[in-house]
Coordinates of C-alpha atoms in Angstrom, one line a residue:
Chain Q
M11 CA 38.6 -1.4 10.3
N12 CA 34.8 -0.3 10.2
P13 CA 33.4 -1.6 6.7
C14 CA 30.7 1.2 6.9
I15 CA 33.2 3.8 6.6
I16 CA 35.0 2.3 3.3
P17 CA 33.7 3.4 0.3
E18 CA 32.4 0.2 -1.7
V19 CA 30.3 -0.8 -4.9
P20 CA 28.3 -3.4 -3.4
I21 CA 28.4 -6.7 -5.2
D22 CA 25.9 -7.3 -7.6
I23 CA 24.9 -10.5 -6.2
Q24 CA 21.5 -10.5 -8.4
G25 CA 23.3 -10.5 -11.3
D26 CA 21.6 -7.3 -13.3
N27 CA 23.8 -4.5 -12.4
R28 CA 20.8 -2.2 -11.1
W29 CA 23.1 -0.2 -8.4
M30 CA 25.5 0.7 -11.0
S31 CA 22.9 1.9 -13.6
Q32 CA 20.9 3.8 -11.4
H33 CA 24.3 5.3 -10.0
E34 CA 25.3 6.8 -13.7
R35 CA 21.8 7.7 -14.6
H36 CA 22.0 10.0 -10.8
V37 CA 25.5 11.0 -12.4
S38 CA 24.1 11.7 -15.7
E39 CA 21.2 13.6 -14.0
A40 CA 23.4 15.6 -11.9
K41 CA 25.2 17.2 -15.0
E42 CA 22.1 17.9 -16.7
R43 CA 20.2 19.8 -13.9
E44 CA 20.7 22.3 -11.3
P45 CA 19.1 20.7 -8.5
D46 CA 19.1 23.1 -5.4
V47 CA 18.1 20.1 -2.9
I48 CA 19.3 16.7 -3.5
M49 CA 18.3 13.8 -1.3
I50 CA 20.7 10.7 -0.8
G51 CA 20.3 7.1 0.4
D52 CA 18.6 4.0 0.5
S53 CA 14.8 2.8 -0.8
I54 CA 13.3 5.5 2.0
I55 CA 14.8 8.2 -0.2
Q56 CA 13.9 6.2 -3.0
K57 CA 10.6 5.3 -2.6
L58 CA 9.7 9.2 -2.2
Q59 CA 10.4 9.7 -5.6
S60 CA 7.0 7.2 -6.4
S61 CA 4.6 8.8 -3.7
P62 CA 2.5 11.8 -4.7
I63 CA 4.0 13.9 -2.5
W64 CA 7.2 14.0 -4.5
N65 CA 5.5 16.0 -7.5
D66 CA 3.3 18.1 -4.7
L67 CA 6.3 19.2 -2.5
F68 CA 9.7 18.1 -3.5
E69 CA 9.8 18.5 -7.6
P70 CA 8.9 22.1 -7.4
L71 CA 12.0 23.1 -5.3
H72 CA 14.5 21.7 -8.0
C73 CA 15.1 18.3 -6.0
L74 CA 16.8 15.5 -7.5
N75 CA 16.2 12.1 -5.8
F76 CA 19.7 10.1 -5.4
G77 CA 18.1 7.2 -3.3
I78 CA 19.2 3.2 -4.2
G79 CA 17.3 0.4 -2.6
G80 CA 19.2 -1.6 -0.4
D81 CA 22.4 0.9 -0.5
L82 CA 24.5 0.7 2.7
T83 CA 26.6 3.5 4.4
Q84 CA 29.4 2.4 1.9
G85 CA 27.5 2.1 -0.9
V86 CA 26.3 6.0 -0.7
L87 CA 30.1 7.2 0.4
W88 CA 31.3 5.4 -2.7
R89 CA 28.8 7.2 -5.0
I90 CA 29.6 10.8 -3.4
Q91 CA 33.1 10.0 -4.1
S92 CA 32.3 9.4 -7.6
G93 CA 30.6 11.6 -9.3
I94 CA 26.8 12.6 -7.9
L95 CA 28.2 15.7 -6.1
D96 CA 30.2 17.2 -8.7
N97 CA 29.4 20.0 -11.2
I98 CA 26.3 20.6 -8.7
K99 CA 25.8 23.5 -6.2
P100 CA 22.5 22.0 -4.2
K101 CA 21.8 24.5 -1.1
A102 CA 20.4 21.5 1.1
C103 CA 20.7 17.7 0.9
V104 CA 18.5 15.4 2.7
L105 CA 20.2 11.7 3.7
H106 CA 18.4 8.5 4.8
V107 CA 20.9 5.4 5.1
G108 CA 22.1 2.6 7.8
T109 CA 19.1 0.9 7.9
N110 CA 20.3 -2.0 5.4
N111 CA 23.7 -2.3 7.1
F112 CA 22.5 -5.6 8.9
G113 CA 25.9 -6.9 10.0
N114 CA 27.3 -3.8 11.8
T115 CA 27.2 -2.4 15.2
P116 CA 25.4 0.6 15.8
D117 CA 29.0 2.3 16.7
E118 CA 29.7 1.2 13.1
I119 CA 26.6 2.2 11.4
S120 CA 26.4 5.8 13.6
E121 CA 30.7 6.1 12.3
G122 CA 29.6 5.7 8.8
I123 CA 26.5 8.2 8.4
L124 CA 29.1 10.5 10.3
T125 CA 31.8 9.9 7.6
I126 CA 29.2 10.5 4.9
I127 CA 28.0 14.1 6.6
K128 CA 32.3 14.8 6.6
E129 CA 32.3 13.8 3.2
I130 CA 29.4 15.9 1.9
K131 CA 30.2 18.9 3.7
S132 CA 34.0 18.6 2.0
K133 CA 32.2 18.2 -1.8
L134 CA 29.6 20.7 -0.8
P135 CA 30.9 23.4 2.4
E136 CA 27.7 25.7 1.9
C137 CA 25.1 22.9 1.6
Y138 CA 22.6 22.2 4.5
I139 CA 22.6 18.9 5.4
I140 CA 19.0 17.3 6.6
L141 CA 19.6 13.8 8.4
L142 CA 16.9 11.9 9.0
D143 CA 16.5 9.6 12.1
L144 CA 16.4 5.7 11.0
L145 CA 12.7 4.4 10.6
P146 CA 11.7 1.5 12.9
R147 CA 11.1 -1.4 10.9
G148 CA 9.2 -4.7 11.4
A149 CA 5.5 -5.3 12.6
R150 CA 6.6 -6.2 16.0
P151 CA 9.8 -4.8 18.5
N152 CA 12.8 -7.1 17.0
E153 CA 16.7 -6.7 17.0
L154 CA 16.7 -4.1 13.8
R155 CA 14.3 -1.6 15.6
I156 CA 16.8 -1.6 18.6
R157 CA 19.9 -0.8 16.3
N158 CA 18.3 1.2 14.7
S159 CA 17.4 3.4 18.2
K160 CA 20.4 2.9 19.2
V161 CA 22.0 4.8 16.0
N162 CA 20.0 7.4 16.2
E163 CA 20.9 7.9 20.0
I164 CA 24.6 8.1 19.0
I165 CA 23.7 10.0 16.0
H166 CA 22.1 12.6 18.0
E167 CA 24.4 13.2 20.7
K168 CA 27.7 13.4 17.4
V169 CA 26.0 16.1 15.3
K170 CA 25.3 18.4 17.9
S171 CA 28.2 20.4 17.4
I172 CA 28.2 20.3 13.4
S173 CA 27.1 23.4 11.8
R174 CA 24.2 24.0 9.1
L175 CA 23.2 20.3 10.0
E176 CA 19.8 19.4 11.4
V177 CA 18.4 16.1 12.1
I178 CA 14.9 15.6 12.0
T179 CA 13.2 12.8 14.3
V180 CA 10.7 10.8 11.7
N181 CA 9.8 8.2 13.7
T182 CA 8.0 10.2 15.9
G183 CA 4.2 8.4 16.1
L184 CA 5.2 5.7 13.9
L185 CA 4.7 2.8 16.7
Q186 CA 1.7 2.1 18.3
S187 CA 1.0 1.8 22.0
D188 CA 1.6 -1.7 21.8
D189 CA 5.2 -1.3 19.8
T190 CA 3.6 -2.6 16.8
L191 CA 3.8 -1.0 12.9
S192 CA 0.7 -0.3 11.5
A193 CA 0.2 -1.7 7.8
Q194 CA -1.5 1.8 7.3
D195 CA 2.1 3.1 7.9
M196 CA 3.9 0.7 6.4
L197 CA 2.2 -1.9 4.1
D198 CA 5.9 -4.0 4.5
Y199 CA 6.7 -2.8 7.7
L200 CA 10.0 -1.1 6.2
H201 CA 8.8 1.3 3.5
P202 CA 6.5 4.2 4.3
T203 CA 2.6 4.2 2.8
D204 CA 1.7 7.2 1.0
S205 CA -0.2 9.2 4.3
C206 CA 3.1 8.3 6.1
Y207 CA 5.7 9.7 3.8
R208 CA 3.4 12.5 4.1
K209 CA 3.0 12.7 7.8
I210 CA 7.2 12.1 7.8
F211 CA 8.5 14.2 4.7
E212 CA 6.4 17.5 5.5
P213 CA 8.5 18.4 8.3
V214 CA 11.3 18.0 6.1
H215 CA 9.6 20.3 3.3
E216 CA 9.2 22.8 5.7
L217 CA 12.9 23.0 6.7
L218 CA 13.7 22.9 3.0
L219 CA 11.5 25.9 2.3
Q220 CA 13.1 27.8 5.5
I221 CA 16.8 26.7 4.2
L222 CA 15.9 27.7 0.6
G223 CA 14.4 31.2 1.4
E224 CA 17.7 32.0 3.6
A225 CA 19.6 31.0 0.7
K226 CA 17.0 33.6 -1.5
D227 CA 17.6 36.2 0.7
I228 CA 21.5 35.7 0.9
D229 CA 21.7 35.5 -3.0
K230 CA 19.8 39.0 -2.7
E231 CA 22.1 40.7 -0.5
I232 CA 25.3 39.7 -2.4
I233 CA 23.3 41.0 -5.2
G234 CA 22.6 44.1 -3.5
T235 CA 25.8 44.9 -2.3
Q236 CA 27.7 44.5 -5.6
Chain X
M11 CA 14.6 -32.3 -6.0
N12 CA 14.0 -28.8 -7.6
P13 CA 14.2 -26.6 -4.7
C14 CA 11.4 -24.4 -6.3
I15 CA 8.4 -26.7 -5.5
I16 CA 9.3 -26.9 -2.3
P17 CA 7.3 -25.1 0.2
E18 CA 9.4 -23.0 2.1
V19 CA 9.5 -20.3 5.1
P20 CA 12.6 -17.8 3.7
I21 CA 15.2 -17.6 6.4
D22 CA 14.8 -13.9 8.0
I23 CA 17.7 -12.8 7.2
Q24 CA 17.5 -9.3 8.1
G25 CA 15.8 -10.5 11.3
D26 CA 12.8 -8.4 11.7
N27 CA 10.3 -11.2 10.7
R28 CA 8.7 -9.1 8.0
W29 CA 8.1 -11.7 5.7
M30 CA 5.8 -13.8 8.4
S31 CA 4.3 -10.4 9.6
Q32 CA 3.2 -10.0 6.5
H33 CA 1.9 -13.3 5.9
E34 CA 0.1 -13.3 9.1
R35 CA -1.9 -10.0 8.0
H36 CA -2.6 -11.7 4.8
V37 CA -4.3 -14.9 6.5
S38 CA -6.4 -12.2 9.0
E39 CA -7.3 -10.4 5.9
A40 CA -8.4 -13.2 4.0
K41 CA -10.8 -14.2 6.9
E42 CA -12.0 -10.9 7.5
R43 CA -12.9 -10.5 4.1
E44 CA -15.1 -11.8 0.5
P45 CA -12.2 -11.1 -2.0
D46 CA -13.5 -11.6 -5.3
V47 CA -9.9 -11.3 -6.9
I48 CA -6.6 -12.2 -5.2
M49 CA -3.3 -11.1 -6.2
I50 CA -0.3 -13.2 -5.3
G51 CA 3.2 -12.9 -5.3
D52 CA 6.4 -11.1 -4.9
S53 CA 7.0 -7.1 -4.9
I54 CA 5.8 -6.4 -8.4
I55 CA 2.4 -7.5 -7.0
Q56 CA 2.9 -6.1 -3.6
K57 CA 3.8 -2.3 -5.2
L58 CA 1.0 -2.4 -7.2
Q59 CA -1.3 -1.9 -3.8
S60 CA 0.7 1.8 -3.2
S61 CA 0.0 2.7 -7.2
P62 CA -2.8 4.9 -8.1
I63 CA -4.0 2.1 -10.3
W64 CA -5.0 0.2 -7.1
N65 CA -7.4 2.3 -5.9
D66 CA -8.7 3.5 -9.2
L67 CA -9.5 0.0 -10.6
F68 CA -8.6 -2.8 -8.0
E69 CA -9.8 -2.3 -5.2
P70 CA -13.7 -1.5 -6.5
L71 CA -12.9 -5.5 -7.6
H72 CA -13.3 -6.5 -3.6
C73 CA -9.3 -7.5 -4.6
L74 CA -6.7 -8.5 -1.7
N75 CA -3.0 -8.3 -2.1
F76 CA -1.0 -11.4 -0.9
G77 CA 2.4 -9.8 -2.4
I78 CA 5.2 -9.9 -0.1
G79 CA 8.4 -8.2 -1.8
G80 CA 11.5 -10.6 -2.6
D81 CA 9.2 -13.9 -2.2
L82 CA 10.0 -16.9 -4.2
T83 CA 8.3 -19.4 -5.5
Q84 CA 9.0 -21.9 -2.6
G85 CA 7.4 -18.8 -0.3
V86 CA 4.5 -18.7 -2.4
L87 CA 4.3 -22.4 -2.2
W88 CA 4.0 -22.2 1.6
R89 CA 1.6 -19.2 2.1
I90 CA -0.5 -20.9 -0.4
Q91 CA -0.6 -24.2 1.8
S92 CA -0.6 -22.0 5.6
G93 CA -3.7 -20.1 5.1
I94 CA -4.2 -17.3 2.7
L95 CA -6.7 -19.3 0.6
D96 CA -8.5 -20.6 3.2
N97 CA -11.7 -19.6 4.0
I98 CA -12.3 -17.6 0.7
K99 CA -13.8 -18.3 -2.8
P100 CA -12.6 -15.3 -4.7
K101 CA -13.4 -15.6 -9.0
A102 CA -10.0 -14.9 -10.2
C103 CA -6.4 -15.0 -8.6
V104 CA -3.2 -13.0 -10.4
L105 CA 0.1 -14.4 -9.8
H106 CA 3.9 -13.4 -10.5
V107 CA 6.1 -14.5 -8.9
G108 CA 10.2 -16.6 -10.0
T109 CA 12.1 -13.5 -10.6
N110 CA 13.7 -13.5 -7.5
N111 CA 14.7 -17.2 -8.0
F112 CA 18.1 -16.0 -8.2
G113 CA 20.2 -19.5 -8.0
N114 CA 17.7 -21.4 -9.8
T115 CA 17.5 -22.6 -13.5
P116 CA 14.3 -21.6 -16.0
D117 CA 13.2 -25.3 -15.8
E118 CA 13.3 -25.2 -12.0
I119 CA 11.3 -21.6 -12.1
S120 CA 8.6 -22.7 -14.6
E121 CA 8.3 -25.5 -12.9
G122 CA 7.9 -24.0 -9.9
I123 CA 4.9 -21.5 -10.9
L124 CA 3.4 -24.4 -12.6
T125 CA 3.0 -26.1 -9.2
I126 CA 1.8 -22.9 -7.9
I127 CA -0.7 -22.8 -10.5
K128 CA -1.6 -27.1 -9.6
E129 CA -2.0 -25.8 -5.4
I130 CA -4.2 -22.8 -6.3
K131 CA -6.6 -25.1 -8.6
S132 CA -7.0 -27.8 -6.3
K133 CA -7.5 -25.5 -3.0
L134 CA -10.1 -23.3 -5.4
P135 CA -11.3 -25.4 -8.3
E136 CA -13.1 -22.4 -10.1
C137 CA -11.1 -19.9 -9.6
Y138 CA -9.6 -18.3 -12.9
I139 CA -5.9 -17.6 -13.0
I140 CA -4.3 -14.7 -14.8
L141 CA -0.4 -15.7 -15.1
L142 CA 1.9 -12.4 -16.0
D143 CA 5.1 -12.9 -17.5
L144 CA 7.9 -12.4 -15.5
L145 CA 8.9 -8.8 -16.3
P146 CA 12.0 -8.0 -17.8
R147 CA 14.7 -6.1 -15.2
G148 CA 17.9 -4.4 -15.4
A149 CA 18.6 -1.2 -17.2
R150 CA 21.0 -3.4 -20.1
P151 CA 20.8 -6.7 -21.7
N152 CA 22.0 -9.2 -18.7
E153 CA 21.7 -13.1 -17.4
L154 CA 18.7 -12.4 -15.4
R155 CA 16.3 -10.9 -18.4
I156 CA 17.4 -13.8 -19.8
R157 CA 16.5 -16.2 -17.5
N158 CA 13.0 -14.7 -17.2
S159 CA 12.6 -14.8 -21.0
K160 CA 13.3 -18.6 -20.9
V161 CA 10.8 -18.9 -17.8
N162 CA 8.3 -17.2 -20.0
E163 CA 8.2 -19.5 -23.1
I164 CA 8.3 -22.3 -21.0
I165 CA 5.5 -21.4 -19.3
H166 CA 4.0 -20.2 -22.4
E167 CA 4.3 -23.7 -23.9
K168 CA 3.4 -25.8 -20.5
V169 CA 0.1 -23.8 -19.6
K170 CA -1.9 -24.3 -23.2
S171 CA -3.9 -26.7 -21.8
I172 CA -4.6 -25.6 -18.8
S173 CA -8.6 -24.7 -18.4
R174 CA -9.5 -21.3 -16.6
L175 CA -6.1 -20.0 -17.3
E176 CA -4.7 -17.1 -19.2
V177 CA -1.1 -16.0 -19.2
I178 CA -0.8 -12.1 -19.8
T179 CA 2.5 -11.1 -21.7
V180 CA 3.5 -8.0 -19.8
N181 CA 6.8 -6.9 -21.1
T182 CA 5.8 -6.1 -24.7
G183 CA 7.0 -2.6 -24.9
L184 CA 9.0 -2.3 -21.8
L185 CA 12.4 -2.7 -24.0
Q186 CA 13.1 0.1 -26.3
S187 CA 14.7 -0.4 -29.6
D188 CA 18.7 -0.3 -27.7
D189 CA 17.3 -3.1 -25.5
T190 CA 17.4 -0.7 -22.3
L191 CA 14.6 -0.3 -20.0
S192 CA 13.6 3.4 -19.5
A193 CA 14.1 4.8 -16.1
Q194 CA 10.5 6.0 -17.0
D195 CA 9.1 3.1 -16.9
M196 CA 11.1 1.3 -14.0
L197 CA 13.0 3.8 -11.3
D198 CA 15.0 0.9 -10.2
Y199 CA 15.3 -1.2 -13.4
L200 CA 12.8 -3.7 -11.5
H201 CA 9.8 -2.1 -10.0
P202 CA 7.2 -0.2 -12.9
T203 CA 6.5 3.5 -12.1
D204 CA 3.1 4.4 -11.7
S205 CA 2.6 5.0 -15.2
C206 CA 4.2 1.6 -16.0
Y207 CA 2.1 -0.5 -13.8
R208 CA -0.3 1.6 -15.7
K209 CA 0.2 -0.1 -19.2
I210 CA 0.8 -3.1 -17.4
F211 CA -2.4 -3.4 -15.4
E212 CA -4.6 -1.9 -17.5
P213 CA -5.1 -5.3 -19.9
V214 CA -5.6 -7.8 -16.8
H215 CA -8.1 -5.0 -15.3
E216 CA -10.2 -5.5 -18.6
L217 CA -9.7 -9.2 -18.0
L218 CA -10.7 -9.3 -14.5
L219 CA -14.1 -7.5 -15.8
Q220 CA -14.7 -10.1 -18.0
I221 CA -13.9 -12.8 -15.9
L222 CA -16.1 -11.1 -12.9
G223 CA -19.3 -10.3 -15.8
E224 CA -19.3 -14.0 -16.4
A225 CA -19.3 -15.4 -13.1
K226 CA -21.8 -12.9 -12.5
D227 CA -23.8 -14.1 -15.6
I228 CA -23.0 -18.1 -13.9
D229 CA -24.6 -16.8 -10.9
K230 CA -28.0 -15.4 -11.9
E231 CA -28.6 -18.3 -14.3
I232 CA -28.3 -20.8 -11.0
I233 CA -30.4 -18.4 -9.0
G234 CA -33.0 -18.3 -12.0
T235 CA -33.4 -22.2 -12.6
Q236 CA -33.5 -22.7 -8.6

């Protein structure tokens, strides 16, 4: 059985229960607020909330951030089944997960991502999904970059037929001509800097504006015909 | 033998060589620039560079950031012996490390920190050291918080006789009356938010201004008497 598709609470190896504390906070935030947009995934999603672009562009869209650093596809699956999507009706969901599934193959990881998409669609059939390509990582070419590229290839092919879903290719322009990642873009060669977050997430914001605009038009039509 | 005091390159478990890439960049930055202040340690140090307070307060002090996410005392020791302190003469060094030494006891960790201090002093005898207390972690009370507190207690006692060194207690006011950490201060219950970085690092900035001011006065006196 592919471990990437089995919902699982990660073992609290460090011993301070931070993963579960964050999940519990997300569930209560979901109950208290009525997000129009949610973001789900790993630290790439989570750290966006600490970047200036969050307050500039995403906070005004009634956006909740359900990113947890280090999370795997199986962790996101568990969280989706355990309360973060209950009681809410977001119009769009942004997803980035899979880069932390170290022990897994591209096939396993992409199946994990597809299972998450199915799960979101089953809980929120009207919700539009924006899937982010896995980002490149490491200053120089390495196995994990190749693995992430393969996941992206597989995913692009497999999601073609899925409605209300768009993949955004975030890795274009991040690799330099010598295939290195710049510290200007990723200080630790994994997480985007503020300027890189802007480069990556401005297209996501554009797309969200479209989706929310269309959703508003539909709402108006429904009200108009009542 | 205490593992915390043995310089060591961490195993590249993830497989993208990010730790070494960051170290190599730090060494070349040290060669190229003439920092008056350096910061060494783990992600608490590293992420400060992504916070607005870095550009506001620390960049103007000619400060270089040698933080690497996840680093242990043994990693910092290895880096100190492998080039980051060569060719530079900073007037002050800020240190936070030890919270990632998961498998170790408070005694082992504090010995690791003390060994780092000795190593810095041996490489840079004139450099003033600002040691930050280990931050609390986890939303609720847990073993790692207790361990970090014990490290702080031991360190406070042991550094009393060391000259040109000051410990800054950064954890005051972070724990709420029910002993929880607020998401306002630490979104992931480990790394400070921007506002929390300001609260923690403004006193560090104040102290650095004093140290750099005194160093300037001494420089003037030397020039005056020549």
